Amino acid sequence: MALPKKKLQGLVAATLTPMTENGEINFSVIGRYVDYLVKDQGVKNIFVNGTTGEGLSLSVSERRQVAAEWVAQGKNKLDQVVIHVGALSLKESQELARHAAEIGADGIAVIAPFFFKSQNKDALISFLKEVAAAAPALPFYYYHIPALTGVKIRAEELLDGIQDKIPTFQGLKFTDTDLLDFGQCVDQNHQRQFALLFGVDEQLLSALIMGASGAVGSTYNYLGKKTNQMLEAFEKKDFTTALNYQFCIQRFINYVIKLGFGVSQTKAIMTLVSGIPMGPPRLPLQKATQEFTANAEAKLKSLDFLGPKKGT
Ligand SMILES: CC(=O)N[C@H](C=O)[C@@H](O)[C@H](O)[C@H](O)CO
Ligand SMILES: CC(=O)C(=O)O
């Protein structure tokens, strides 16, 4: 059985994987990155090797090294480090799950395999169960991201009875705009035993109203502080203030989405805001253009999102 660790809640930053200009992983800045998240953004949980971390573009050996470095650097600083261990190969996914347990991670998450796709809930659960079983002491999260995996099995359907099959199941990371599906996950979770983490940053307030227990996202790397202010206003039931924060965050995200927004652009923005070099993404992604970065910077300034810059 998974240890009944403190439930994962609040903001979880989906970390970027810093790279050097020639495409190798830049382990040397991860310590600084941890400090930046904790001190400048007030974010104490991370989700490593997911979409934002280009986990599926890294080799298994790189994924192990990246995970180990985040756990080591986050020791006594971060609350929880969740490692995404999803892969197309069950064997690789199990190897990564075992490794996450060995290094002392706080949880593992898995996406649905997206080349050969599970045709129904039972098939998908069979796969997830085998991965979870490789790390029987670690909380297990299902990472629902249908737009990228193409696996459209509804989360509320998957959740129904899942703990009978996967005893370590602890929750979901829900990256979809279907608030009916998300709401029905919350509705099923009466005893609040699962962490239901929302993954569409620009719509987080709506998910909080529905009962989200926290959020995992790429923008919490650099908008963590702003988003935490929204969470505080929500906690105090000051919905007008919370909505103002959400609109402000939306203005930025809406602007960059129109320019073309993804992991490459997130790397450029994070480099700009934190002063920590994130480097280029790995192919097939391509580096953000200078024009994008200049426009994003102007927008951040006009929204007053650029705090005092750290020395590089
Ligand atoms: C598809 C994707 O990467 N989604 C991220 C997390 O799941 C989000 O954090 C988005 O990057 C964010 O909501 C901006 O659209
Ligand atoms: C956003 C997110 O959770 C991920 O990068 O996987």
Coordinates of C-alpha atoms and ligand atoms in Angstrom, one line a residue:
M1 CA 0.0 0.0 0.0
A2 CA 1.1 3.5 -0.7
L3 CA 2.1 5.4 2.4
P4 CA -0.7 7.8 3.4
K5 CA 1.5 10.8 2.7
K6 CA 0.1 14.3 2.9
K7 CA -2.3 14.8 0.1
L8 CA -0.8 16.7 -2.9
Q9 CA -2.4 20.1 -3.0
G10 CA -1.9 23.7 -4.1
L11 CA 0.3 24.5 -7.1
V12 CA 2.6 22.0 -8.7
A13 CA 5.0 23.4 -11.3
A14 CA 5.5 21.2 -14.4
T15 CA 9.3 21.7 -14.7
L16 CA 11.1 22.4 -17.9
T17 CA 14.2 20.4 -18.6
P18 CA 17.1 22.9 -19.0
M19 CA 19.3 22.2 -22.0
T20 CA 22.6 23.6 -23.3
E21 CA 22.8 25.2 -26.7
N22 CA 24.0 21.9 -28.1
G23 CA 21.0 20.0 -26.8
E24 CA 22.4 18.2 -23.7
I25 CA 20.7 18.4 -20.4
N26 CA 22.0 21.3 -18.3
F27 CA 22.0 19.7 -14.8
S28 CA 24.0 22.6 -13.4
V29 CA 21.0 25.0 -13.1
I30 CA 18.5 22.7 -11.5
G31 CA 19.5 23.7 -7.9
R32 CA 19.0 27.4 -8.8
Y33 CA 15.7 26.4 -10.4
V34 CA 14.4 24.8 -7.2
D35 CA 15.4 27.9 -5.2
Y36 CA 13.6 30.1 -7.7
L37 CA 10.4 28.2 -7.5
V38 CA 10.4 28.1 -3.7
K39 CA 11.6 31.6 -3.0
D40 CA 10.4 33.7 -5.9
Q41 CA 7.2 31.8 -6.9
G42 CA 6.1 30.2 -3.7
V43 CA 5.7 26.9 -5.4
K44 CA 6.8 23.8 -3.4
N45 CA 5.7 20.9 -5.6
I46 CA 7.0 19.8 -8.9
F47 CA 6.0 17.5 -11.7
V48 CA 9.1 16.3 -13.6
N49 CA 9.6 14.8 -17.1
G50 CA 6.0 15.5 -18.2
T51 CA 4.9 17.4 -21.2
T52 CA 6.7 20.6 -20.2
G53 CA 9.8 18.6 -19.3
E54 CA 9.9 17.0 -22.7
G55 CA 9.9 13.7 -20.9
L56 CA 8.9 11.7 -24.0
S57 CA 11.7 13.3 -26.0
L58 CA 14.4 12.1 -23.5
S59 CA 16.1 8.8 -23.3
V60 CA 15.4 6.5 -20.4
S61 CA 18.8 7.2 -19.0
E62 CA 18.3 10.9 -19.3
R63 CA 14.9 10.7 -17.6
R64 CA 16.5 8.8 -14.7
Q65 CA 19.3 11.4 -14.3
V66 CA 16.8 14.3 -14.5
A67 CA 14.5 12.8 -11.9
A68 CA 17.4 12.0 -9.6
E69 CA 18.7 15.6 -9.8
W70 CA 15.4 17.2 -9.0
V71 CA 14.9 14.9 -6.0
A72 CA 18.4 15.6 -4.8
Q73 CA 18.2 19.3 -5.2
G74 CA 14.7 19.5 -3.8
K75 CA 15.6 17.7 -0.6
N76 CA 14.4 19.7 2.4
K77 CA 13.2 22.5 0.1
L78 CA 10.3 21.0 -1.8
D79 CA 7.2 19.4 -0.4
Q80 CA 6.6 16.8 -3.2
V81 CA 8.4 15.7 -6.3
V82 CA 6.2 13.7 -8.7
I83 CA 7.9 12.0 -11.6
H84 CA 6.1 11.3 -14.8
V85 CA 7.2 7.8 -15.9
G86 CA 4.8 7.2 -18.8
A87 CA 6.3 5.6 -21.9
L88 CA 5.1 3.6 -24.9
S89 CA 7.0 0.6 -23.6
L90 CA 5.6 -1.0 -20.4
K91 CA 9.1 -2.2 -19.5
E92 CA 10.6 1.3 -19.7
S93 CA 7.7 2.7 -17.7
Q94 CA 8.2 0.1 -15.0
E95 CA 12.0 0.7 -15.0
L96 CA 11.3 4.4 -14.5
A97 CA 8.7 3.7 -11.8
R98 CA 11.2 1.5 -9.9
H99 CA 13.8 4.1 -10.2
A100 CA 11.5 6.9 -8.9
A101 CA 10.9 4.7 -5.8
E102 CA 14.7 4.1 -5.4
I103 CA 15.6 7.8 -5.5
G104 CA 12.9 8.7 -3.0
A105 CA 10.4 10.5 -5.2
D106 CA 7.0 11.3 -3.7
G107 CA 4.8 9.9 -6.5
I108 CA 4.6 8.8 -10.0
A109 CA 2.3 9.7 -12.9
V110 CA 1.6 8.0 -16.1
I111 CA -0.1 9.1 -19.4
A112 CA -2.1 6.7 -21.6
P113 CA 0.1 5.0 -24.2
F114 CA -0.5 7.0 -27.4
F115 CA 0.8 4.9 -30.4
F116 CA -1.0 1.6 -29.8
K117 CA -4.0 3.1 -27.9
S118 CA -6.1 1.3 -25.3
Q119 CA -9.6 0.8 -26.8
N120 CA -11.4 0.8 -23.5
K121 CA -11.1 1.6 -19.8
D122 CA -10.1 -2.0 -18.8
A123 CA -7.3 -2.1 -21.3
L124 CA -5.9 1.2 -20.1
I125 CA -6.2 0.2 -16.4
S126 CA -4.4 -3.0 -17.1
F127 CA -1.4 -1.1 -18.4
L128 CA -1.5 1.5 -15.6
K129 CA -1.7 -1.3 -13.0
E130 CA 1.4 -3.0 -14.2
V131 CA 3.4 0.3 -14.0
A132 CA 2.0 1.1 -10.6
A133 CA 2.9 -2.3 -9.3
A134 CA 6.6 -1.7 -10.1
A135 CA 6.6 1.0 -7.4
P136 CA 4.2 -0.4 -4.8
A137 CA 5.0 2.1 -2.1
L138 CA 4.6 5.2 -4.3
P139 CA 1.4 7.2 -4.8
F140 CA 0.2 6.8 -8.4
Y141 CA -1.5 9.5 -10.5
Y142 CA -3.1 9.1 -13.8
Y143 CA -2.2 11.9 -16.2
H144 CA -5.2 12.6 -18.4
I145 CA -4.3 14.7 -21.4
P146 CA -6.5 13.5 -24.3
A147 CA -5.6 16.3 -26.7
L148 CA -2.0 15.0 -26.8
T149 CA -2.5 11.3 -26.3
G150 CA -5.6 10.9 -28.5
V151 CA -7.0 8.6 -25.8
K152 CA -10.4 10.0 -25.1
I153 CA -11.5 7.6 -22.3
R154 CA -13.3 9.8 -19.9
A155 CA -11.6 10.4 -16.6
E156 CA -14.8 9.9 -14.5
E157 CA -15.2 6.5 -16.1
L158 CA -11.6 5.6 -15.4
L159 CA -11.8 6.7 -11.8
D160 CA -14.9 4.5 -11.1
G161 CA -13.6 1.6 -9.0
I162 CA -9.9 2.2 -9.9
Q163 CA -8.6 1.8 -6.4
D164 CA -9.8 -1.9 -6.4
K165 CA -7.4 -2.4 -9.3
I166 CA -4.6 0.0 -8.4
P167 CA -4.3 0.2 -4.6
T168 CA -1.7 3.0 -4.8
F169 CA -4.0 5.2 -6.9
Q170 CA -4.0 8.7 -5.4
G171 CA -5.4 11.0 -8.0
L172 CA -5.5 12.6 -11.4
K173 CA -3.8 15.3 -13.3
F174 CA -6.6 16.4 -15.5
T175 CA -5.5 18.4 -18.5
D176 CA -8.7 19.0 -20.5
T177 CA -11.3 21.7 -20.7
D178 CA -14.2 19.3 -20.2
L179 CA -15.5 20.5 -16.8
L180 CA -18.4 18.1 -16.9
D181 CA -15.9 15.2 -16.9
F182 CA -13.8 16.9 -14.2
G183 CA -16.9 17.8 -12.1
Q184 CA -18.0 14.2 -12.2
C185 CA -14.6 13.1 -10.9
V186 CA -14.9 15.4 -8.0
D187 CA -18.5 14.3 -7.4
Q188 CA -17.4 10.6 -7.2
N189 CA -14.6 11.5 -4.8
H190 CA -16.9 12.2 -1.8
Q191 CA -14.4 11.0 0.7
R192 CA -11.8 13.3 -0.8
Q193 CA -9.3 10.6 -0.7
F194 CA -7.9 11.5 -4.2
A195 CA -6.0 14.5 -5.3
L196 CA -7.8 16.0 -8.3
L197 CA -5.3 18.3 -10.0
F198 CA -6.3 20.5 -12.8
G199 CA -4.0 21.2 -15.7
V200 CA -5.5 24.0 -17.8
D201 CA -3.9 27.0 -16.1
E202 CA -6.0 29.6 -17.8
Q203 CA -9.2 28.0 -16.5
L204 CA -8.1 27.1 -13.0
L205 CA -10.6 29.2 -11.2
S206 CA -13.5 27.3 -12.8
A207 CA -11.9 24.1 -11.7
L208 CA -11.5 25.4 -8.2
I209 CA -15.2 26.1 -8.0
M210 CA -15.8 22.5 -9.2
G211 CA -13.6 21.3 -6.3
A212 CA -10.1 20.8 -7.7
S213 CA -7.6 20.0 -4.9
G214 CA -4.7 21.6 -6.7
A215 CA -3.2 22.3 -10.1
V216 CA -0.2 21.1 -12.2
G217 CA 0.9 23.4 -14.9
S218 CA 3.6 25.0 -17.0
T219 CA 2.8 28.6 -16.1
Y220 CA 3.3 28.1 -12.4
N221 CA 7.0 28.2 -13.2
Y222 CA 6.8 31.9 -13.7
L223 CA 3.2 32.9 -12.7
G224 CA 3.2 30.8 -9.5
K225 CA 3.1 33.9 -7.3
K226 CA 0.2 35.5 -9.2
T227 CA -1.7 32.2 -9.2
N228 CA -1.1 31.7 -5.5
Q229 CA -2.7 35.1 -4.9
M230 CA -5.7 33.9 -6.9
L231 CA -5.8 30.7 -4.7
E232 CA -5.7 32.9 -1.5
A233 CA -8.5 35.1 -2.7
F234 CA -10.5 32.0 -3.5
E235 CA -9.9 30.5 -0.1
K236 CA -11.2 33.7 1.5
K237 CA -14.2 33.5 -0.7
D238 CA -13.2 36.8 -2.3
F239 CA -14.4 35.7 -5.7
T240 CA -14.2 39.2 -7.3
T241 CA -10.4 39.4 -6.5
A242 CA -9.9 35.8 -7.5
L243 CA -11.6 36.5 -10.9
N244 CA -9.5 39.6 -11.4
Y245 CA -6.3 37.5 -11.0
Q246 CA -7.7 34.8 -13.3
F247 CA -8.5 37.4 -16.0
C248 CA -5.1 38.9 -15.7
I249 CA -3.4 35.5 -16.1
Q250 CA -5.8 34.8 -19.0
R251 CA -4.8 38.1 -20.8
F252 CA -1.2 36.8 -20.9
I253 CA -2.0 33.2 -21.9
N254 CA -4.5 34.3 -24.5
Y255 CA -1.9 36.6 -26.0
V256 CA 0.8 34.0 -26.2
I257 CA -1.6 31.3 -27.5
K258 CA -2.3 33.6 -30.4
L259 CA 1.4 33.9 -31.2
G260 CA 1.8 30.1 -30.9
F261 CA 2.5 28.8 -27.5
G262 CA 4.0 25.5 -26.3
V263 CA 7.1 24.1 -24.5
S264 CA 9.6 26.0 -26.7
Q265 CA 7.9 29.3 -25.9
T266 CA 7.6 28.4 -22.2
K267 CA 11.4 27.8 -22.2
A268 CA 11.9 31.3 -23.6
I269 CA 9.6 32.9 -21.1
M270 CA 11.0 31.1 -18.1
T271 CA 14.6 32.2 -19.2
L272 CA 13.4 35.8 -19.4
V273 CA 11.4 35.9 -16.2
S274 CA 13.8 33.8 -13.9
G275 CA 17.1 34.7 -15.5
I276 CA 18.0 31.0 -15.4
P277 CA 18.9 29.7 -18.9
M278 CA 16.5 27.0 -20.0
G279 CA 18.1 26.6 -23.4
P280 CA 16.5 25.4 -26.5
P281 CA 14.0 22.5 -26.7
R282 CA 14.9 19.2 -28.3
L283 CA 13.7 18.3 -31.8
P284 CA 11.0 17.8 -33.0
L285 CA 10.3 21.1 -31.1
Q286 CA 12.0 24.2 -32.4
K287 CA 13.3 27.1 -30.5
A288 CA 11.0 30.1 -30.0
T289 CA 11.7 33.0 -32.3
Q290 CA 13.3 36.3 -31.0
E291 CA 10.1 38.0 -32.1
F292 CA 8.0 35.8 -29.9
T293 CA 10.3 36.5 -26.9
A294 CA 10.2 40.2 -27.5
N295 CA 6.4 40.3 -27.7
A296 CA 6.0 38.1 -24.7
E297 CA 8.3 40.3 -22.7
A298 CA 6.4 43.5 -23.6
K299 CA 3.2 41.8 -22.6
L300 CA 4.6 40.6 -19.3
K301 CA 5.8 44.2 -18.6
S302 CA 2.5 45.7 -19.5
L303 CA 0.7 43.3 -17.1
D304 CA 3.3 44.0 -14.4
F305 CA 4.3 40.3 -14.3
L306 CA 8.0 41.0 -14.4
G307 CA 9.4 41.3 -10.9
P308 CA 12.9 42.5 -10.1
K309 CA 15.2 40.5 -12.3
K310 CA 17.7 38.1 -10.7
G311 CA 21.3 38.3 -11.6
T312 CA 22.2 35.6 -14.2
Ligands
LIG1 C1 -0.9 20.9 -23.0 C2 -0.1 21.4 -21.8 O1 1.1 21.4 -21.8 N1 -0.8 21.8 -20.8 C3 -0.2 22.3 -19.6 C4 -0.3 21.3 -18.4 O2 -0.9 20.3 -18.5 C5 -0.7 23.6 -19.1 O3 0.1 24.1 -18.1 C6 -0.6 24.6 -20.3 O4 0.7 24.8 -20.7 C7 -1.2 26.0 -19.9 O5 -2.5 25.8 -19.4 C8 -1.2 27.0 -21.0 O6 -2.1 26.6 -22.0
LIG2 C1 1.8 20.8 -17.7 C2 2.1 19.5 -17.2 O1 1.6 19.0 -16.3 C3 3.1 18.8 -17.9 O2 4.0 19.4 -18.4 O3 3.1 17.6 -18.0

